[in-house]
Amino acid sequence: MIDKIISKLAKYPQINDYRLVKTETKSHEIFYILDKVETVRNTKLDATCSVTIYVDQNDQRGQASFVIHESYTDAQIERKIEDAIYQSKFSLNTYFALPKGEKREFENKSNINKYLDSDLVFKIGDAVFKASTFKDGWISSMEVFVKENKVHILNSQGVDYTYYTNSIGIEVIPTFKNEKEEIELYNYLDYDNLDLDKITSDTYDFLCQAELRNQALKYVGPNELPVLLEDKEIKQVIGNLIDNLDYADVYNKMDLMKIGDKFYGDGDDMPDISLVPYVDGSVNNRMVDVDGIVLKDTKIVENNIILTNHGSNQYGYYLGIDKPTGVLPNLKVEKGAYDMDELCAKPHLACLSFSSFQFDIYSGNFGGEVRLAKYFDGQKYIPVTGLTIGGNIHELKSHMRFSKEISNIKGYSGPKACLITKMSVN
Amino acid sequence: MYSDYLKDKKELMKKLVSLFADDYDYVSCLGSDIKGKSYRVNARQSQVNEVGVERGFVIKLYKDKLYREFSFDNLTEDNFDELVNEIKASNKLTYNYVPSDTKILSDEPLVKDFNREVEDREYSDEEIMDILTKGKDIMMKEENIVNAIANYRTYEVSKCFISKNRELTQHYAYYNLVAMAISRDGNNMQNAYKTLDGIKPSDIFAKFDDLCLESARVAKMLLKAKPVVPGVYDVITSPSISGLIAHEAFGHGVEMDMFVKNRALAKDYVGKQVASDIVNMHDGAGSAVNVASYFFDDDGVLASDTTIIKNGILVTGISDALSASVLRTTPTGNGRRESFSHKAYTRMTNTFFSPGKDKLDDMIKSIEHGYILYDTNNGMEDPKNWGIQCTASYGLEIKDGKLTGEVIAPVIISGYVPDLLKSISMISDDFELSGTGMCGKGHKEWVRVSDGGPYMKAKVKLG
């Protein structure tokens, strides 16, 4: 299919460059109602290829993307290409060169392929249910997705990269019952390797949280309080600030911080920050980006100073960057200066689960409705629910303290907890 | 025009269904061919790309109380035998499992082709980009606007559903237009977006210049916004926020696949008062003509208009075919897949509160101190506990029955769903639907939906 598309593209001298991305996906899925199996699903997708053509005109570069399906006839492919050439006239932008490359296949570091058979989703299901040992709680809904992807990226400048990804995704929704009501909590667990014991252990930890929500009370406490955020929310807060250092935001004059600025303001805990292609446990891991830039660890913030911007080949070229970083899939924050005991010594609110945590990079506002938190009043922890927290990162980034303890999740390796010393709680 | 590709594949789909018909109690095959295009202009760039393109199939089989599906994107005479072998191999289950108490889906005979006419007026790529560029320029001319984005997306959907007894095809199109302005004053940066959507591009484009002006006006206004002082207020929800409440606060809770798993509190409230007696709420692909309007769902069930709340009483939920079969109810045509390669769940379509009889001016005059809330920012469901988390982009202050000009942003609405719905005391005679948003199930399975309604006066907690 790829050869056929390339041979067709070669017939059009107007096309100066092209990029092809072909993704082949297989998935194995299982869906439960309570602890019983409702549906098993399999998918096999290998018949489409995404094509981008680049057409230069008067020092500008036009581009258009389209999809070729295996079923297309020669005439249909030619029609698609001709339509795209026409459309490229309406997306003439500043010229940029495509990255050059070579033929290379990247190693698949996941062990999931070794265990792939029709039984695997059932075994994962059993591993989840093994953790469901609670008197007042059960798993009311669970779905398992085991995916294997092969991604092939080619361009007209020699890029010819192939990489593989595997992932396990588990949506778990437990229910617990108390005298007054039933409660539930939502989680989606991601794994890049198969470890059934870890799945059981992570599920158990999550069920413990749900059990805690079952005991949670309405929050009664101060309206301003230090708030402890966990890895998912730290990733979102720090990640959004780092995203704003993207070449595209600089080019579009939407960047709020510049190289040389203090990232954390005048904070007292300022771990270095990198963007990296690989961290243990992240299902985002990949060694090459969609343009064919081979990715490498890139330090973005060191000693509180912003060292560099980052981003795609196109916008990097616009900014005159010699070697754009490419789009890096994982945020890595170094460990903080505080033990968990120190972070948790004074009254605070430890947020364990949000219904939805929001962060608006433009205004800096962030927060959300807390489904479960632990309020420490200075003497004891009280599980609480039904409250919202909020703040503005531009005002609060110098008030952040990070844990020494590290956590690895999808797209993030870094402190497991961050205490923001002054947030509104309602 | 209905997909030539699916026309060509219909006989193969029938052959596939008939081949499994003897061994399985239920067999269906859904074919999907979706074309989509995105046109985007901002202050420094423009793009035209195909997006949302989808072409493939899913076969659904039922035997021994277990549903089995296989999604694939290639179906030819040449690969047919290989495909059949792959489907059979994937269904050989050797693991010891306990099936849930599912029932066989209904398969009433029906052969029908559905088509929603696409507007005769065709817009060329050049015309569309000119319209978007003009809109972008309108926004950029305004003071403090540092970037402006005009984005137009087209979708043309063809689907074919074949089962032992049903042969259905459908074709329809819809369109979305977004004007987003980004304002900046030093390090204070704000954004505002306004949307138009529907099934007629000419209607949408006719309003675009005004939309751009409004977007820029709001983005500039937000530079002066202050945070809300947390508390319980009388508010008026604009149609966008009324829709957000209909969708997030209540709609997710009446998706009946949640009833099957005992995950929805609403299950215990059917026939009971859940809102004030002036509240009526609907959902259905047949309840309005907007972006989530189709003729049959991904289970081959015909679209309908479901009255969810009537005069404050919860009448029923919405369902996909499988959930309805378990609950022994009639499916409402709400079985939707993110794509042919995803499972069908109960999903909302066009979800809205019905208009009332009040006038917006009278509603404003009735408030001593409160806010009118505008523009959906985000929301999250909590069907089990009916907690609300919805965020409005901004609110305008009302004092002594008049707008003061003060702006609050952002505005998080929280509380308990029945408390909010029972507090609704006035409903305007306006009605708007917006279909630019995508809806997830949990945090995945994204489908296009519309929601809306009138202005509604309620008492809510803002933070």
Coordinates of N, CA, C and O in Angstrom, one line a residue, chain A residues 238-329:
Chain A
I238 N 1.9 21.2 35.9 CA 3.3 21.5 35.4 C 3.3 21.3 33.9 O 3.9 22.0 33.1
G239 N 2.6 20.2 33.4 CA 2.6 19.9 32.0 C 2.0 21.0 31.2 O 2.5 21.3 30.1
N240 N 0.9 21.7 31.7 CA 0.3 22.8 30.9 C 1.3 24.0 30.8 O 1.3 24.6 29.8
L241 N 2.0 24.2 31.9 CA 2.9 25.3 31.9 C 4.1 25.0 30.9 O 4.5 25.9 30.2
I242 N 4.5 23.8 30.9 CA 5.6 23.4 30.0 C 5.0 23.4 28.5 O 5.7 23.8 27.6
D243 N 3.8 23.0 28.3 CA 3.2 23.0 27.0 C 3.2 24.4 26.4 O 3.3 24.6 25.2
N244 N 3.0 25.4 27.3 CA 3.0 26.8 26.9 C 4.4 27.3 26.4 O 4.5 28.4 25.9
L245 N 5.4 26.5 26.6 CA 6.8 26.8 26.1 C 7.0 26.2 24.7 O 8.1 26.2 24.2
D246 N 5.9 25.6 24.2 CA 6.0 25.0 22.9 C 6.3 26.1 21.8 O 5.9 27.2 21.9
Y247 N 7.1 25.7 20.8 CA 7.5 26.6 19.7 C 6.2 27.2 19.1 O 6.2 28.4 18.7
A248 N 5.1 26.5 19.0 CA 3.9 27.0 18.4 C 3.3 28.2 19.2 O 2.9 29.2 18.6
D249 N 3.4 28.0 20.5 CA 2.9 29.1 21.3 C 3.8 30.4 21.2 O 3.3 31.5 21.3
V250 N 5.1 30.1 21.1 CA 6.0 31.3 20.9 C 5.7 31.9 19.6 O 5.6 33.2 19.5
Y251 N 5.6 31.1 18.5 CA 5.4 31.6 17.2 C 4.0 32.4 17.1 O 4.0 33.5 16.5
N252 N 3.0 31.9 17.8 CA 1.7 32.6 17.8 C 1.6 33.6 18.9 O 0.5 34.1 19.2
K253 N 2.7 34.0 19.6 CA 2.7 35.0 20.6 C 1.8 34.7 21.7 O 1.1 35.6 22.3
M254 N 1.7 33.5 22.1 CA 0.8 33.1 23.2 C 1.6 32.5 24.3 O 1.0 31.9 25.2
D255 N 2.9 32.7 24.3 CA 3.7 32.2 25.4 C 3.7 33.2 26.5 O 3.9 34.4 26.3
L256 N 3.6 32.6 27.7 CA 3.6 33.5 28.9 C 4.9 33.6 29.6 O 5.2 34.5 30.3
M257 N 5.8 32.7 29.3 CA 7.2 32.7 29.9 C 8.2 32.6 28.8 O 7.9 32.0 27.8
K258 N 9.4 33.2 29.0 CA 10.5 33.1 28.0 C 11.7 32.4 28.6 O 11.8 32.2 29.8
I259 N 12.5 32.0 27.6 CA 13.8 31.4 28.0 C 14.6 32.4 28.9 O 14.6 33.6 28.6
G260 N 15.1 31.9 30.0 CA 15.8 32.7 31.0 C 14.9 33.2 32.2 O 15.4 33.6 33.2
D261 N 13.6 33.1 32.0 CA 12.7 33.4 33.1 C 12.8 32.4 34.2 O 13.1 31.2 34.0
K262 N 12.3 32.8 35.4 CA 12.2 31.9 36.5 C 10.9 31.1 36.4 O 9.8 31.7 36.4
F263 N 11.0 29.8 36.3 CA 9.8 29.0 36.0 C 8.9 29.0 37.3 O 7.7 29.1 37.1
Y264 N 9.5 28.8 38.5 CA 8.7 28.7 39.7 C 8.6 30.1 40.4 O 8.1 30.1 41.5
G265 N 9.0 31.2 39.8 CA 9.0 32.4 40.5 C 10.0 32.4 41.6 O 11.2 31.9 41.4
D266 N 9.6 32.7 42.8 CA 10.6 32.7 43.9 C 10.3 31.6 44.9 O 10.4 31.8 46.1
G267 N 9.9 30.5 44.4 CA 9.6 29.3 45.2 C 10.8 28.8 46.0 O 12.0 29.1 45.7
D268 N 10.5 27.9 47.0 CA 11.6 27.3 47.7 C 11.9 25.9 47.3 O 12.8 25.3 47.9
D269 N 11.1 25.3 46.4 CA 11.3 24.0 46.0 C 11.1 24.0 44.5 O 10.0 24.2 44.0
M270 N 12.2 23.8 43.7 CA 12.2 24.0 42.3 C 12.8 22.9 41.5 O 13.9 23.0 41.0
P271 N 12.2 21.7 41.5 CA 12.8 20.6 40.8 C 13.0 20.8 39.3 O 12.1 21.5 38.7
D272 N 14.1 20.3 38.8 CA 14.3 20.5 37.3 C 13.2 19.7 36.5 O 12.6 18.7 37.0
I273 N 13.0 20.2 35.3 CA 11.9 19.6 34.5 C 12.4 19.2 33.1 O 13.1 20.0 32.5
S274 N 12.1 18.0 32.6 CA 12.5 17.6 31.3 C 11.3 17.1 30.6 O 10.3 16.7 31.2
L275 N 11.5 17.0 29.2 CA 10.5 16.2 28.4 C 11.3 15.1 27.8 O 12.5 15.3 27.4
V276 N 10.8 13.9 27.9 CA 11.6 12.7 27.5 C 10.7 11.7 26.7 O 9.5 11.7 26.8
P277 N 11.4 10.9 25.9 CA 10.7 10.0 25.1 C 10.2 8.7 25.9 O 9.3 8.1 25.5
Y278 N 10.9 8.4 27.0 CA 10.6 7.2 27.7 C 10.7 7.4 29.2 O 11.7 7.9 29.7
V279 N 9.7 6.9 29.8 CA 9.8 6.7 31.3 C 9.1 5.4 31.6 O 8.2 5.0 30.9
D280 N 9.6 4.7 32.6 CA 9.1 3.5 33.0 C 7.6 3.6 33.3 O 7.1 4.5 34.0
G281 N 6.8 2.7 32.7 CA 5.4 2.6 33.0 C 4.5 3.5 32.1 O 3.2 3.4 32.2
S282 N 5.0 4.3 31.3 CA 4.2 5.3 30.5 C 3.8 4.6 29.2 O 4.6 4.2 28.4
V283 N 2.5 4.6 28.9 CA 2.0 4.1 27.6 C 2.2 5.1 26.5 O 1.9 4.8 25.4
N284 N 2.7 6.3 26.9 CA 3.0 7.3 25.8 C 4.3 7.1 25.2 O 4.6 7.8 24.2
N285 N 5.1 6.2 25.7 CA 6.5 6.1 25.3 C 6.6 5.9 23.8 O 5.9 5.1 23.2
R286 N 7.5 6.7 23.1 CA 7.9 6.4 21.7 C 9.2 7.2 21.5 O 9.4 8.2 22.1
M287 N 10.0 6.6 20.6 CA 11.3 7.2 20.4 C 11.4 8.1 19.2 O 12.4 8.7 18.9
V288 N 10.2 8.3 18.5 CA 10.2 9.2 17.3 C 8.9 9.9 17.3 O 7.9 9.3 17.7
D289 N 8.9 11.1 16.8 CA 7.6 11.8 16.7 C 6.9 11.7 15.4 O 7.5 11.0 14.5
V290 N 5.8 12.3 15.2 CA 5.0 12.0 14.0 C 5.7 12.6 12.7 O 5.4 12.1 11.6
D291 N 6.6 13.6 12.9 CA 7.3 14.1 11.7 C 8.5 13.3 11.4 O 9.2 13.5 10.4
G292 N 8.9 12.4 12.3 CA 10.1 11.6 12.1 C 11.4 12.2 12.8 O 12.5 11.9 12.4
I293 N 11.2 13.0 13.8 CA 12.3 13.4 14.6 C 12.6 12.4 15.6 O 11.7 12.0 16.4
V294 N 13.8 11.9 15.7 CA 14.2 10.9 16.7 C 14.3 11.7 18.0 O 15.0 12.7 18.1
L295 N 13.6 11.3 19.1 CA 13.5 12.0 20.3 C 14.6 11.7 21.3 O 15.0 10.6 21.4
K296 N 14.9 12.7 22.1 CA 15.9 12.4 23.2 C 15.5 13.3 24.4 O 14.8 14.3 24.2
D297 N 16.0 12.9 25.5 CA 15.7 13.7 26.7 C 16.1 15.1 26.6 O 17.2 15.4 26.1
T298 N 15.2 16.0 26.9 CA 15.4 17.5 26.8 C 15.1 18.2 28.0 O 14.0 18.2 28.5
K299 N 16.1 18.8 28.6 CA 15.9 19.5 29.9 C 15.3 20.9 29.6 O 15.8 21.6 28.8
I300 N 14.1 21.2 30.2 CA 13.4 22.4 29.9 C 13.7 23.4 31.0 O 13.9 24.6 30.7
V301 N 13.7 23.0 32.2 CA 13.9 23.9 33.3 C 15.0 23.3 34.2 O 15.0 22.2 34.6
E302 N 16.0 24.2 34.5 CA 17.1 23.8 35.4 C 17.4 24.9 36.4 O 17.5 26.0 36.0
N303 N 17.5 24.5 37.6 CA 17.7 25.5 38.7 C 16.7 26.7 38.6 O 17.1 27.8 38.7
N304 N 15.5 26.3 38.3 CA 14.4 27.3 38.2 C 14.5 28.2 36.9 O 13.6 29.1 36.8
I305 N 15.4 28.0 36.1 CA 15.5 28.8 34.9 C 15.1 28.1 33.7 O 15.5 26.9 33.5
I306 N 14.3 28.7 32.8 CA 13.8 28.1 31.6 C 14.9 28.1 30.6 O 15.5 29.1 30.2
L307 N 15.3 26.8 30.2 CA 16.5 26.7 29.3 C 16.1 26.8 27.8 O 16.9 27.2 27.0
T308 N 15.0 26.2 27.5 CA 14.7 26.1 26.0 C 13.2 25.9 25.8 O 12.4 25.6 26.7
N309 N 12.8 26.2 24.6 CA 11.4 25.9 24.2 C 11.5 24.5 23.5 O 12.6 23.9 23.4
H310 N 10.4 24.0 23.1 CA 10.3 22.6 22.6 C 9.2 22.5 21.6 O 8.3 23.4 21.6
G311 N 9.1 21.5 20.8 CA 8.0 21.3 20.0 C 8.3 20.7 18.6 O 9.3 20.1 18.4
S312 N 7.3 20.9 17.7 CA 7.4 20.2 16.4 C 8.4 20.8 15.5 O 8.8 21.9 15.6
N313 N 8.7 20.0 14.5 CA 9.6 20.4 13.4 C 9.2 21.7 12.8 O 10.0 22.6 12.6
Q314 N 7.9 21.8 12.4 CA 7.4 23.0 11.6 C 7.7 24.3 12.4 O 8.2 25.2 11.9
Y315 N 7.2 24.3 13.7 CA 7.3 25.5 14.4 C 8.7 25.8 14.9 O 9.2 27.0 15.0
G316 N 9.5 24.7 15.1 CA 10.9 24.9 15.4 C 11.6 25.6 14.3 O 12.4 26.5 14.5
Y317 N 11.3 25.2 13.1 CA 11.9 25.7 11.9 C 11.5 27.2 11.8 O 12.4 28.1 11.5
Y318 N 10.3 27.5 12.1 CA 9.8 28.9 12.0 C 10.6 29.8 12.9 O 10.9 31.0 12.7
L319 N 11.0 29.2 14.1 CA 11.8 30.0 15.1 C 13.3 30.0 14.8 O 14.0 30.6 15.6
G320 N 13.7 29.3 13.8 CA 15.1 29.3 13.4 C 15.9 28.3 14.3 O 17.1 28.4 14.5
I321 N 15.2 27.4 14.9 CA 15.8 26.4 15.8 C 16.6 25.4 14.9 O 16.0 24.8 14.0
D322 N 17.8 25.2 15.1 CA 18.7 24.3 14.3 C 18.2 22.8 14.4 O 18.0 22.2 13.3
K323 N 18.0 22.4 15.6 CA 17.5 21.0 15.7 C 16.3 21.0 16.7 O 16.4 20.9 17.9
P324 N 15.1 21.1 16.1 CA 13.9 21.1 16.9 C 13.8 19.8 17.8 O 14.3 18.7 17.3
T325 N 13.3 19.9 18.9 CA 13.2 18.8 19.9 C 12.3 17.7 19.4 O 12.4 16.5 19.8
G326 N 11.3 18.0 18.5 CA 10.2 17.1 18.2 C 9.2 17.1 19.4 O 9.4 17.8 20.4
V327 N 8.1 16.5 19.2 CA 7.0 16.5 20.2 C 7.3 15.3 21.1 O 7.1 14.1 20.8
L328 N 7.7 15.7 22.3 CA 8.1 14.7 23.3 C 6.9 14.2 24.2 O 6.1 15.1 24.6
P329 N 6.7 12.9 24.4 CA 5.5 12.4 25.0 C 5.4 12.4 26.5 O 4.3 12.1 27.0

